[in-house]
PDB file of C-alpha atoms in Angstrom:
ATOM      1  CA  UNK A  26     -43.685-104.552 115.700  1.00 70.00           C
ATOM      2  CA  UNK A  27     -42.649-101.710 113.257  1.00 66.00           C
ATOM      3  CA  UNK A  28     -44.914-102.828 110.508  1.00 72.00           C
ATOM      4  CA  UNK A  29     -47.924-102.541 112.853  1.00 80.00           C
ATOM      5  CA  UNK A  30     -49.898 -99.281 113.934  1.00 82.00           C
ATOM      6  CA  UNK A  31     -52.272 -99.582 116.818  1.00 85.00           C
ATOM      7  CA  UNK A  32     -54.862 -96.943 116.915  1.00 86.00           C
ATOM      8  CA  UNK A  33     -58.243 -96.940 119.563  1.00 83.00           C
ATOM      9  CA  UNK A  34     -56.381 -98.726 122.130  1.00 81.00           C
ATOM     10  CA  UNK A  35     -55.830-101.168 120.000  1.00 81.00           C
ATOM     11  CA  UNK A  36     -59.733-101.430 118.593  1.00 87.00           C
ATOM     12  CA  UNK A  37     -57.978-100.826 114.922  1.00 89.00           C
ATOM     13  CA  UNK A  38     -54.600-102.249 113.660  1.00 88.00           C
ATOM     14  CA  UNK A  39     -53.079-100.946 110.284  1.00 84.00           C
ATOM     15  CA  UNK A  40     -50.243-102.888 108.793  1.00 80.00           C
ATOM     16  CA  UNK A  41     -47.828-100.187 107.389  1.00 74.00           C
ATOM     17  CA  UNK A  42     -46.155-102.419 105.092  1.00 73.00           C
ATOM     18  CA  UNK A  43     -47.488-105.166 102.345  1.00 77.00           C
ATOM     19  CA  UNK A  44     -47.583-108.808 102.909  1.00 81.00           C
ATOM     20  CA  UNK A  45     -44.188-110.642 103.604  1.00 81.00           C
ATOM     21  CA  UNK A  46     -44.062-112.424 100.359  1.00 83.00           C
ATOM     22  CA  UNK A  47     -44.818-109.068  98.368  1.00 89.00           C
ATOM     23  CA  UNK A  48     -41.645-106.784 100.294  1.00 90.00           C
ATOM     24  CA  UNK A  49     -38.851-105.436  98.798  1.00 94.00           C
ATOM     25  CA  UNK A  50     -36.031-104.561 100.685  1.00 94.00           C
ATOM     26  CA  UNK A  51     -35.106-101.095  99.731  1.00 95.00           C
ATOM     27  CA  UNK A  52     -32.315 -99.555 101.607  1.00 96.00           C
ATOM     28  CA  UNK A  53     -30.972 -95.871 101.097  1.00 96.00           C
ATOM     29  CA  UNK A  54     -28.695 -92.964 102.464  1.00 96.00           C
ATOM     30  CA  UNK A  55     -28.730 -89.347 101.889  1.00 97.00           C
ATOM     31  CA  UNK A  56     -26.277 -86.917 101.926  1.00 98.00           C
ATOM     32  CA  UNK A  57     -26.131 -82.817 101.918  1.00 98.00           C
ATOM     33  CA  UNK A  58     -24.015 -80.883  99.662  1.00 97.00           C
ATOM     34  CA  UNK A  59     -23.611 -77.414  98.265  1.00 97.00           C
ATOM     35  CA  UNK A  60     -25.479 -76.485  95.152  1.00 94.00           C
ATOM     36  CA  UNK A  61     -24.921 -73.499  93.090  1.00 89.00           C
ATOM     37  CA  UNK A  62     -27.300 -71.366  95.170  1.00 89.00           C
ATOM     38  CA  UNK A  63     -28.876 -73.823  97.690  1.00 95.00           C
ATOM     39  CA  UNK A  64     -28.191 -77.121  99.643  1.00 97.00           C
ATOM     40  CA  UNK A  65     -28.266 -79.454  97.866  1.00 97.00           C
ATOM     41  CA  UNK A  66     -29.630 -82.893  99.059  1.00 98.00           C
ATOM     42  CA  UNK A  67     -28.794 -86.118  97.026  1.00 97.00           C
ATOM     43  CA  UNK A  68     -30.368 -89.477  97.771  1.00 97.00           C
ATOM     44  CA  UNK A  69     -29.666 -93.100  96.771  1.00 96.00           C
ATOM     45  CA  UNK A  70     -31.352 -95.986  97.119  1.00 97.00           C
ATOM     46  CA  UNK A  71     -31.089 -99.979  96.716  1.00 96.00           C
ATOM     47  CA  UNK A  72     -33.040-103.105  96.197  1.00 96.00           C
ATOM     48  CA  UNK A  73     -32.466-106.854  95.066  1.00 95.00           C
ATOM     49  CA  UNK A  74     -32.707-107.437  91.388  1.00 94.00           C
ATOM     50  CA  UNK A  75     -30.394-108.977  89.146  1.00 90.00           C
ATOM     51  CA  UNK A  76     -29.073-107.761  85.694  1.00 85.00           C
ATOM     52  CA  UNK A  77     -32.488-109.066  83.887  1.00 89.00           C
ATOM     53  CA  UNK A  78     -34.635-107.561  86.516  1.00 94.00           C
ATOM     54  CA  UNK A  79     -36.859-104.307  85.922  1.00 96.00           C
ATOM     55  CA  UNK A  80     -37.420-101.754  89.231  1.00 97.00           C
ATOM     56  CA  UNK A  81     -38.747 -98.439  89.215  1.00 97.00           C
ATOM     57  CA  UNK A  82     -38.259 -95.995  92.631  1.00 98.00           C
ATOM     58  CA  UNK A  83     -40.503 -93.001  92.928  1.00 97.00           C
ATOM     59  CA  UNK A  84     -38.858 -89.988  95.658  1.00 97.00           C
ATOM     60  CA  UNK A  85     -40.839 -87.510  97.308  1.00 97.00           C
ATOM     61  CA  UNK A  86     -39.378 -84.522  99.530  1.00 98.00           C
ATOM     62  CA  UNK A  87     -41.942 -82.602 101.768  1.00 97.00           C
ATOM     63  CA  UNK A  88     -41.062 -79.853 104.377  1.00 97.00           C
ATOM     64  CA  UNK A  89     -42.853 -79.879 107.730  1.00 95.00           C
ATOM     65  CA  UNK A  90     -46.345 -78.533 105.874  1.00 95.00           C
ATOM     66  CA  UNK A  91     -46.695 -81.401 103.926  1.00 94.00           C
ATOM     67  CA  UNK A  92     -45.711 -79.078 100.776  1.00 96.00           C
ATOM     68  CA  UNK A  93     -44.014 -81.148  97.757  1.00 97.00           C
ATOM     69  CA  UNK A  94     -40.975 -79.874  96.750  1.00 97.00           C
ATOM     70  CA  UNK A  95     -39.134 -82.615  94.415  1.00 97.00           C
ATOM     71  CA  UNK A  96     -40.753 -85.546  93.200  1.00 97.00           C
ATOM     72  CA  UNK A  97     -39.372 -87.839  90.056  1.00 97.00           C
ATOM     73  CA  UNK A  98     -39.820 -91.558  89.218  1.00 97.00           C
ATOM     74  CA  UNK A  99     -37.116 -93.566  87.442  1.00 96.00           C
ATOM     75  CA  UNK A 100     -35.795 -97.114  86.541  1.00 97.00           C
ATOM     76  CA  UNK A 101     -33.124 -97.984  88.968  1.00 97.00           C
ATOM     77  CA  UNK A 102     -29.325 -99.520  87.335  1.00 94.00           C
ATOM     78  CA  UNK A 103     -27.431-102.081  87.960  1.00 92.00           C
ATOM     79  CA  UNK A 104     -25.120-101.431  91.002  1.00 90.00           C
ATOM     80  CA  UNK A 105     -20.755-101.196  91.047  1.00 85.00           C
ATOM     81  CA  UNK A 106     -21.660-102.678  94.418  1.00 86.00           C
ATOM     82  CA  UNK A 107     -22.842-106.020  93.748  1.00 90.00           C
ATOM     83  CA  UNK A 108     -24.107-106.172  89.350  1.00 91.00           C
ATOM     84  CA  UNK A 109     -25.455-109.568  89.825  1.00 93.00           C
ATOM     85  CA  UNK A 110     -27.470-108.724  93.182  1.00 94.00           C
ATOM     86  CA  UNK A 111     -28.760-105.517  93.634  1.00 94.00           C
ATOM     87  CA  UNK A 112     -29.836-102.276  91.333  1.00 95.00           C
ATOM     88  CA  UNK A 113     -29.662 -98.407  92.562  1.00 95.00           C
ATOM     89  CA  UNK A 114     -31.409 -95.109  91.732  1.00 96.00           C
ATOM     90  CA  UNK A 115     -30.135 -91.641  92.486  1.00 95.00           C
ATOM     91  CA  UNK A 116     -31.953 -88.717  93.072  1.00 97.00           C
ATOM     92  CA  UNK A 117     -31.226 -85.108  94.143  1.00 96.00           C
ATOM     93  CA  UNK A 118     -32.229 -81.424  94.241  1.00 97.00           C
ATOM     94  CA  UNK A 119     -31.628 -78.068  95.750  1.00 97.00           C
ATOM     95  CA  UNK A 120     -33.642 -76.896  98.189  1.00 97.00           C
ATOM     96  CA  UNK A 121     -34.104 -74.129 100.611  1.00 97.00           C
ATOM     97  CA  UNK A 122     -32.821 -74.052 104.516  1.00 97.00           C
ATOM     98  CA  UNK A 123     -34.993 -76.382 106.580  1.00 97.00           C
ATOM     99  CA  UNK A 124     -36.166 -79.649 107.490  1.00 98.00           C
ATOM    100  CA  UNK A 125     -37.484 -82.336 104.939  1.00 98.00           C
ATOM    101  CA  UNK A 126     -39.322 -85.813 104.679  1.00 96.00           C
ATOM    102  CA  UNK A 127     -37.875 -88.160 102.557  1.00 97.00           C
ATOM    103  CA  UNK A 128     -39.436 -90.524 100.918  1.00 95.00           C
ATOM    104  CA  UNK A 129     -38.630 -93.106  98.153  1.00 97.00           C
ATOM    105  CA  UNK A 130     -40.191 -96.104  96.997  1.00 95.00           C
ATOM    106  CA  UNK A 131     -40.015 -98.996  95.040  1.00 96.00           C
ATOM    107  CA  UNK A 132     -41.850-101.640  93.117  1.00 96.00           C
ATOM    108  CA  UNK A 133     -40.803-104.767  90.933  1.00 95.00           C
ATOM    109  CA  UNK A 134     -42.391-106.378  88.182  1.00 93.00           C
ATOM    110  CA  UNK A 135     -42.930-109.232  90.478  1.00 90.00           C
ATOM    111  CA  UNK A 136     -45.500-106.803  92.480  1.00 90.00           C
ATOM    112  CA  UNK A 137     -43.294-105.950  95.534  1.00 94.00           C
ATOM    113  CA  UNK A 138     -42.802-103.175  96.940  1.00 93.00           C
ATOM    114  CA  UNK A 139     -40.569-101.731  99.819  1.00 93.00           C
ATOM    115  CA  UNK A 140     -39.999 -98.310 100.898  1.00 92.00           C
ATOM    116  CA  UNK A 141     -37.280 -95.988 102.410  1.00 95.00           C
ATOM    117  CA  UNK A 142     -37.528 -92.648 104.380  1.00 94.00           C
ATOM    118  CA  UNK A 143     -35.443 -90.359 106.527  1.00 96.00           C
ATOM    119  CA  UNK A 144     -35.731 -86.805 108.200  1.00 96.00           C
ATOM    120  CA  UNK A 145     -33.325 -84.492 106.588  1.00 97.00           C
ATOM    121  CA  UNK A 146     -32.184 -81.053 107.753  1.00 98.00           C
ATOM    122  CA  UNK A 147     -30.656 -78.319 105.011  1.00 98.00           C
ATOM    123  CA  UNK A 148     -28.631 -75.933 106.971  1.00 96.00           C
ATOM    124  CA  UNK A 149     -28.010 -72.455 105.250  1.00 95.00           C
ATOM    125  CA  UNK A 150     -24.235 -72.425 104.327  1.00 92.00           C
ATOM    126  CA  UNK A 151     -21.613 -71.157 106.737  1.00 91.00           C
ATOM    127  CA  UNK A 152     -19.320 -68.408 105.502  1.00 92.00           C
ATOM    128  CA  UNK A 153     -16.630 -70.174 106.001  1.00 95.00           C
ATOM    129  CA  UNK A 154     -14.267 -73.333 105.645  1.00 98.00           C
ATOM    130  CA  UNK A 155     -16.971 -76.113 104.980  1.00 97.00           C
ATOM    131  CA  UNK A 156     -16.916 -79.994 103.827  1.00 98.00           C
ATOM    132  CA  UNK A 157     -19.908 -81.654 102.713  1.00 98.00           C
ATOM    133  CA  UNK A 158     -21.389 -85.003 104.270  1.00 98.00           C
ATOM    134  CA  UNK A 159     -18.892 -87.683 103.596  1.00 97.00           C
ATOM    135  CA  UNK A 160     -20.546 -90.562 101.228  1.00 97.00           C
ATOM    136  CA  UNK A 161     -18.933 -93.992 100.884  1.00 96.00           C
ATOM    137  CA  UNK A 162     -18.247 -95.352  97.487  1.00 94.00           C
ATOM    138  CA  UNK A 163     -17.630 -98.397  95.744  1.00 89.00           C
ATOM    139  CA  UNK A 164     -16.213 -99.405  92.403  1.00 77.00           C
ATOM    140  CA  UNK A 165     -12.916 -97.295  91.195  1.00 79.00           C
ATOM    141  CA  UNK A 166     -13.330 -93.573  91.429  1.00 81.00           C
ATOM    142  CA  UNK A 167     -11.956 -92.841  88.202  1.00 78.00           C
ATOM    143  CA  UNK A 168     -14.913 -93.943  86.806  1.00 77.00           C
ATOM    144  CA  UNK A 169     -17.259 -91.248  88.705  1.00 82.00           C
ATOM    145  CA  UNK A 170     -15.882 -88.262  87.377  1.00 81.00           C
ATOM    146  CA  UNK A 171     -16.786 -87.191  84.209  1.00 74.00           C
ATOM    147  CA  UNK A 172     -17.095 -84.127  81.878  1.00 70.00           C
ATOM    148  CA  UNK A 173     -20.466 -83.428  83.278  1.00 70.00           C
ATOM    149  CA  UNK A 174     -19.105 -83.626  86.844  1.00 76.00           C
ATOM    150  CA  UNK A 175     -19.367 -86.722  89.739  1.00 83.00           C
ATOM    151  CA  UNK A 176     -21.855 -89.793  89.373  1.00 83.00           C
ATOM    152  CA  UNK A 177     -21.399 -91.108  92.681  1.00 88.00           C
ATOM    153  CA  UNK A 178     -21.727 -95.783  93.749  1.00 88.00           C
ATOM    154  CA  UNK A 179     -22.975 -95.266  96.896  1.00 93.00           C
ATOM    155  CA  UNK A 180     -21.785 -97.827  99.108  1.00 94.00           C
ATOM    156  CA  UNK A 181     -25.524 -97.980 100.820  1.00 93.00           C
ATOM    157  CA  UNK A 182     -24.546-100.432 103.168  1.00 91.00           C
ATOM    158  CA  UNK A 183     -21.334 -99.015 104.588  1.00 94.00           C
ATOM    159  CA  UNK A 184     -19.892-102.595 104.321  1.00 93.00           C
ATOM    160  CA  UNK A 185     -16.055-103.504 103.103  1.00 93.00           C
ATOM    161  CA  UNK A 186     -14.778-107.129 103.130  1.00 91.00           C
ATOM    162  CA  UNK A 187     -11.547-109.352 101.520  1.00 89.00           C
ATOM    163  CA  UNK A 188      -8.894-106.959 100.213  1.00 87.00           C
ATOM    164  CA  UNK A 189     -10.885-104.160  99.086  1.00 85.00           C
ATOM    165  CA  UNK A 190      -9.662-100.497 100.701  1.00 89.00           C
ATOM    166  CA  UNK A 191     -12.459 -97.836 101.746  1.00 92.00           C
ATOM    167  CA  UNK A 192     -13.287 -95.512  99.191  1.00 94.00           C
ATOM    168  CA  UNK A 193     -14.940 -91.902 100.526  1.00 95.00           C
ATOM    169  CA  UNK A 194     -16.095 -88.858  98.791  1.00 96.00           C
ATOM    170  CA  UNK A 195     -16.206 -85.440  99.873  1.00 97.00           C
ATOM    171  CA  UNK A 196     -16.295 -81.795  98.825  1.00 97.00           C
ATOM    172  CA  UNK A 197     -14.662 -78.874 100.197  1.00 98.00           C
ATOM    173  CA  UNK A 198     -16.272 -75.474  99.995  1.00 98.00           C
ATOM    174  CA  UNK A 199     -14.803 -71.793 100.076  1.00 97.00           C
ATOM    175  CA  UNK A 200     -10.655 -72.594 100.114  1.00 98.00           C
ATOM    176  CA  UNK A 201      -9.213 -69.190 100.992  1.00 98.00           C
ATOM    177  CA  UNK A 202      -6.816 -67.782  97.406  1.00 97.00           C
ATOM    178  CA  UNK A 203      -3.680 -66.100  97.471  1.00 97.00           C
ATOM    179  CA  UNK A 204      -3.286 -63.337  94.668  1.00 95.00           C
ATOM    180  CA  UNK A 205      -2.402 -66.095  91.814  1.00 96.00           C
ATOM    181  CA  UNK A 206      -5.853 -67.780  92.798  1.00 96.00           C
ATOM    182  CA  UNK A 207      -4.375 -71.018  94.409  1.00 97.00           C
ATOM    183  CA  UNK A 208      -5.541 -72.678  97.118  1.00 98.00           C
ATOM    184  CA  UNK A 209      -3.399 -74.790  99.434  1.00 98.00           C
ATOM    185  CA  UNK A 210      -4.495 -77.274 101.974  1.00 97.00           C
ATOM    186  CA  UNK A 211      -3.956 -80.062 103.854  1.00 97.00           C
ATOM    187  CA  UNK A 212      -6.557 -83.246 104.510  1.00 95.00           C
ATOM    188  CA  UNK A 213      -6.023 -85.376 106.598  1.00 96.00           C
ATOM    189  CA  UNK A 214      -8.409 -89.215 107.028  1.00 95.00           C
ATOM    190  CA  UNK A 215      -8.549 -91.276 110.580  1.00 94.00           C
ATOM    191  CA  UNK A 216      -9.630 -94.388 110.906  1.00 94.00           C
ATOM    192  CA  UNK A 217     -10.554 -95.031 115.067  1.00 93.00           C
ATOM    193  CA  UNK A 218     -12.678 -98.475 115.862  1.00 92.00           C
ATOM    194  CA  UNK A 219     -15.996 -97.482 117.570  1.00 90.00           C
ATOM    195  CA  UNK A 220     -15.949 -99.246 120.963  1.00 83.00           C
ATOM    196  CA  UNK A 221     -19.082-101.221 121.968  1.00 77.00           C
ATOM    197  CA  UNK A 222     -22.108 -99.816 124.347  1.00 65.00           C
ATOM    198  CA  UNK A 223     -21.248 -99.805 127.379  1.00 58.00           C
ATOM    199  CA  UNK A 224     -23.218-102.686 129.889  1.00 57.00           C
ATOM    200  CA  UNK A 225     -23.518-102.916 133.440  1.00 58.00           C
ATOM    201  CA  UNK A 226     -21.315-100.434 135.910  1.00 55.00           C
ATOM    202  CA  UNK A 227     -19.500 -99.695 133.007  1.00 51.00           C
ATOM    203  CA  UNK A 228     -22.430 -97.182 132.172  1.00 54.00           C
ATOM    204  CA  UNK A 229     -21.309 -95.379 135.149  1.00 53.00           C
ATOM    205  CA  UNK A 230     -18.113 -93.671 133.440  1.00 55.00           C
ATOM    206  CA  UNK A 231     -17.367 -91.666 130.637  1.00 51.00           C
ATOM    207  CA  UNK A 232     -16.760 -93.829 127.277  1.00 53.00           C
ATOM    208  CA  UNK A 233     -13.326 -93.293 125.993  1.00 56.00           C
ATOM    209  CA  UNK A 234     -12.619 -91.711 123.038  1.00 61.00           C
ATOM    210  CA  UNK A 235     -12.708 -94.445 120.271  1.00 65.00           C
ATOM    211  CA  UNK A 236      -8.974 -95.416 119.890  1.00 68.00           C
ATOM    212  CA  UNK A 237      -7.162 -94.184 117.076  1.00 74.00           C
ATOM    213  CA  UNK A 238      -6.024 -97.103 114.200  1.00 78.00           C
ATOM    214  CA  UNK A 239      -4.891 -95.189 111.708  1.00 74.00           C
ATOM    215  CA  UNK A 240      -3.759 -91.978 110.252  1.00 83.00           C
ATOM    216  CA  UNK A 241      -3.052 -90.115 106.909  1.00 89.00           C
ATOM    217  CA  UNK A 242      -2.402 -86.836 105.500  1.00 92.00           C
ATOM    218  CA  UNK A 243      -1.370 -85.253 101.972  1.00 94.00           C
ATOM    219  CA  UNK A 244      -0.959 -81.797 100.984  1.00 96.00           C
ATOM    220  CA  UNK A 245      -2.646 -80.013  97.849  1.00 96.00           C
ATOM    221  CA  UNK A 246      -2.937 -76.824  96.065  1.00 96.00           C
ATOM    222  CA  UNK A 247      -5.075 -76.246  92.938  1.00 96.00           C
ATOM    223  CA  UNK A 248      -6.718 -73.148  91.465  1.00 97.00           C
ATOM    224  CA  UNK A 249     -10.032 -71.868  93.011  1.00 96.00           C
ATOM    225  CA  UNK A 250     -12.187 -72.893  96.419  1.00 96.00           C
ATOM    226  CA  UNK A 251     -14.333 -75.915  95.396  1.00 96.00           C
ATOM    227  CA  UNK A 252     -12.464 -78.894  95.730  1.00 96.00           C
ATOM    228  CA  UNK A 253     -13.819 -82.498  94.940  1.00 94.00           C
ATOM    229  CA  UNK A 254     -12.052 -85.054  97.008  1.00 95.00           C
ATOM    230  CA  UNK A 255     -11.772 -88.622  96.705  1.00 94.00           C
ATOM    231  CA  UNK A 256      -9.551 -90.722  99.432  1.00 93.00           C
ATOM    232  CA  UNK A 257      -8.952 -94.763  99.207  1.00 92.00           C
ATOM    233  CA  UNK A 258      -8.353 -96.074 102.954  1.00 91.00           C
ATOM    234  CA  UNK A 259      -6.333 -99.661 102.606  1.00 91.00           C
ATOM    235  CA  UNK A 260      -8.661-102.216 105.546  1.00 91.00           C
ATOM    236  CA  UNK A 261      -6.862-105.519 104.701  1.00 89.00           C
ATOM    237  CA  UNK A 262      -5.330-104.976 108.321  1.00 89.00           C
ATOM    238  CA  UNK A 263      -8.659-104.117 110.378  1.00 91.00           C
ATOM    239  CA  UNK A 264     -10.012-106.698 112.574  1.00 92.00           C
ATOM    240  CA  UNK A 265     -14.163-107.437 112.024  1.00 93.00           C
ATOM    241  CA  UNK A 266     -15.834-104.922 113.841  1.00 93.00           C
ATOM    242  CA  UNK A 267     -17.324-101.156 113.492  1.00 94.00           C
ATOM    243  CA  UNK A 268     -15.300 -98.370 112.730  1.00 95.00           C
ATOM    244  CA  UNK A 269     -15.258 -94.445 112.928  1.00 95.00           C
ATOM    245  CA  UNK A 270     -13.337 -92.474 109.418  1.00 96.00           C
ATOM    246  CA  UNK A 271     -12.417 -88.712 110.052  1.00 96.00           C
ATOM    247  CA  UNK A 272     -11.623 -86.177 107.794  1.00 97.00           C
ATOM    248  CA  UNK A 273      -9.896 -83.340 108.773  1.00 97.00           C
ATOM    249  CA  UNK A 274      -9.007 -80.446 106.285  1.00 98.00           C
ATOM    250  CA  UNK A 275      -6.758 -77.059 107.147  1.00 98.00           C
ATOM    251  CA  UNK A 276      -6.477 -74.573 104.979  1.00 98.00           C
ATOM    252  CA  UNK A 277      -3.155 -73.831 104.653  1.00 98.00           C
ATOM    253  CA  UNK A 278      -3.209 -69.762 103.990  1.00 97.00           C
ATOM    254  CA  UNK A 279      -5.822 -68.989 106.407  1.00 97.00           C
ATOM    255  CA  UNK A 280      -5.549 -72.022 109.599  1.00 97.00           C
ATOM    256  CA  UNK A 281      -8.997 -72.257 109.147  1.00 98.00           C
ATOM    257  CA  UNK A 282     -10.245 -76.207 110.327  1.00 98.00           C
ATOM    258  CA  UNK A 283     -12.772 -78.568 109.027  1.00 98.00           C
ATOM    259  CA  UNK A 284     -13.645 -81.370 109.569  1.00 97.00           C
ATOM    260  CA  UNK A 285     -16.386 -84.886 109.129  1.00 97.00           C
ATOM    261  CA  UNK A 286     -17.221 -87.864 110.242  1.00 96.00           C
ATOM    262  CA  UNK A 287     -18.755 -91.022 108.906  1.00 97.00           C
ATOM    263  CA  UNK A 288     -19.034 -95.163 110.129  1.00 96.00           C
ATOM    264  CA  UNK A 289     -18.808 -98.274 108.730  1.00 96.00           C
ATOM    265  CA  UNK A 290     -17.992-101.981 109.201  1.00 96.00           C
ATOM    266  CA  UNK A 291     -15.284-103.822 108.435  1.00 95.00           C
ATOM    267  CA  UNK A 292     -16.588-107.959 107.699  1.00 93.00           C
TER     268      UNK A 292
END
């Protein structure tokens, strides 16, 4: 049982979460980016609630000393996802190389409480061609970007359904410039389904490489090496079922390849 911890051979028993009727679901993802000087690690998070209902979600990030690094508390917002059903909270800082804790949690005015925490490694960036983690979205991306720069609808649950397409967000670091400061490049999203575990003999062989469903590419140029990317992938046609999306960037002056990775499920 996850929500028990046995200790003395079983002499003690701790429950590591409250009561059943006093649990909130909370749910979350994180994601690494590039900050200004540091990674930069961004976390959201999301419980039930309706438009009428109050939440608050505390985060806490600790390296492997148990040192506090980033800590803030606020009310979380009605979500793009579902309005009527669920509320979000966003939180992020830059940080140094290394590996973190993360830990968020929340509370209702109905006195339950849920929590949410993942292991998170910072890698120093590479000198290179780079992407950031790919984050799925929801709601219309025209509405994320702003004057102050990209508010970002999580799509926590890496869920699409009916006639909605896929919406993904990524960034693209250090594009190569030719003399007039442009940079051209080339992206390039696939779509593969994610075959099931293997069972039986079957465990014997190699898996195949997930077949390839779909595939898309458009060419860009703009002026200077930090690119914000938004793509829209239609899934009216996908059968139920898991799926793998790729993106693959080249930059077009220098050949240089990069590329990420990211699942969800088609309903």
């Amino acid at each position: 049982r996850q929500d028990i911890l046995s200790l003395c051979g079983g002499r003690m028993v701790i429950p590591t979460l409250p009561p059943r009727e006093q649990r909130l679901a909370v749910e979350g993802l994180a994601a690494r980016f590039e900050g200004a000087r540091r990674p930069r690690l961004l976390v959201q998070v999301q419980a039930p609630g309706g438009p009428g209902d109050t939440l608050w979600a505390r985060w806490s990030v600790r390296d492997t000393s148990g040192r506090e690094l980033a800590k803030e508390t606020r009310a979380l917002e009605v979500s793009a996802c579902d309005p009527t059903g669920r509320r979000v909270a966003e939180f992020s800082a830059e940080l140094p190389p290394g590996v973190y804790e993360v830990v968020v949690s929340g509370r209702d005015t109905k006195r339950r409480r849920g929590m949410y925490r993942t292991a998170v490694t910072l890698a120093a960036p590479p000198t290179g061609l780079a992407l950031s983690d790919l984050v799925l979205t929801c709601g219309d991306p025209s509405l994320m970007v702003g004057s102050g720069g990209v508010r970002l609808e999580a799509n926590v649950a890496a869920r699409v359904s009916g006639r909605q397409p896929l919406s993904a967000y990524f960034e693209i670091y250090r594009l190569a410039e030719d003399r007039d400061g442009l940079a051209r490049f080339e992206y390039e999203y696939l779509v593969r389904r994610v075959p099931k575990d293997p069972t039986g003999l079957a465990k014997l062989f190699v898996t195949p490489e997930a077949p390839l469903i779909s595939a898309t590419s458009r060419e860009a140029e703009q002026v200077g090496g930090l690119r914000r990317q938004f793509v829209s992938v239609p899934t009216q046609s996908l059968e139920p079922g898991r799926y793998r999306l790729e993106i693959r960037v080249t930059d077009l002056l220098t050949g240089a390849v990069a590329t990420g990775t990211t699942e969800f499920v088609r309903e």
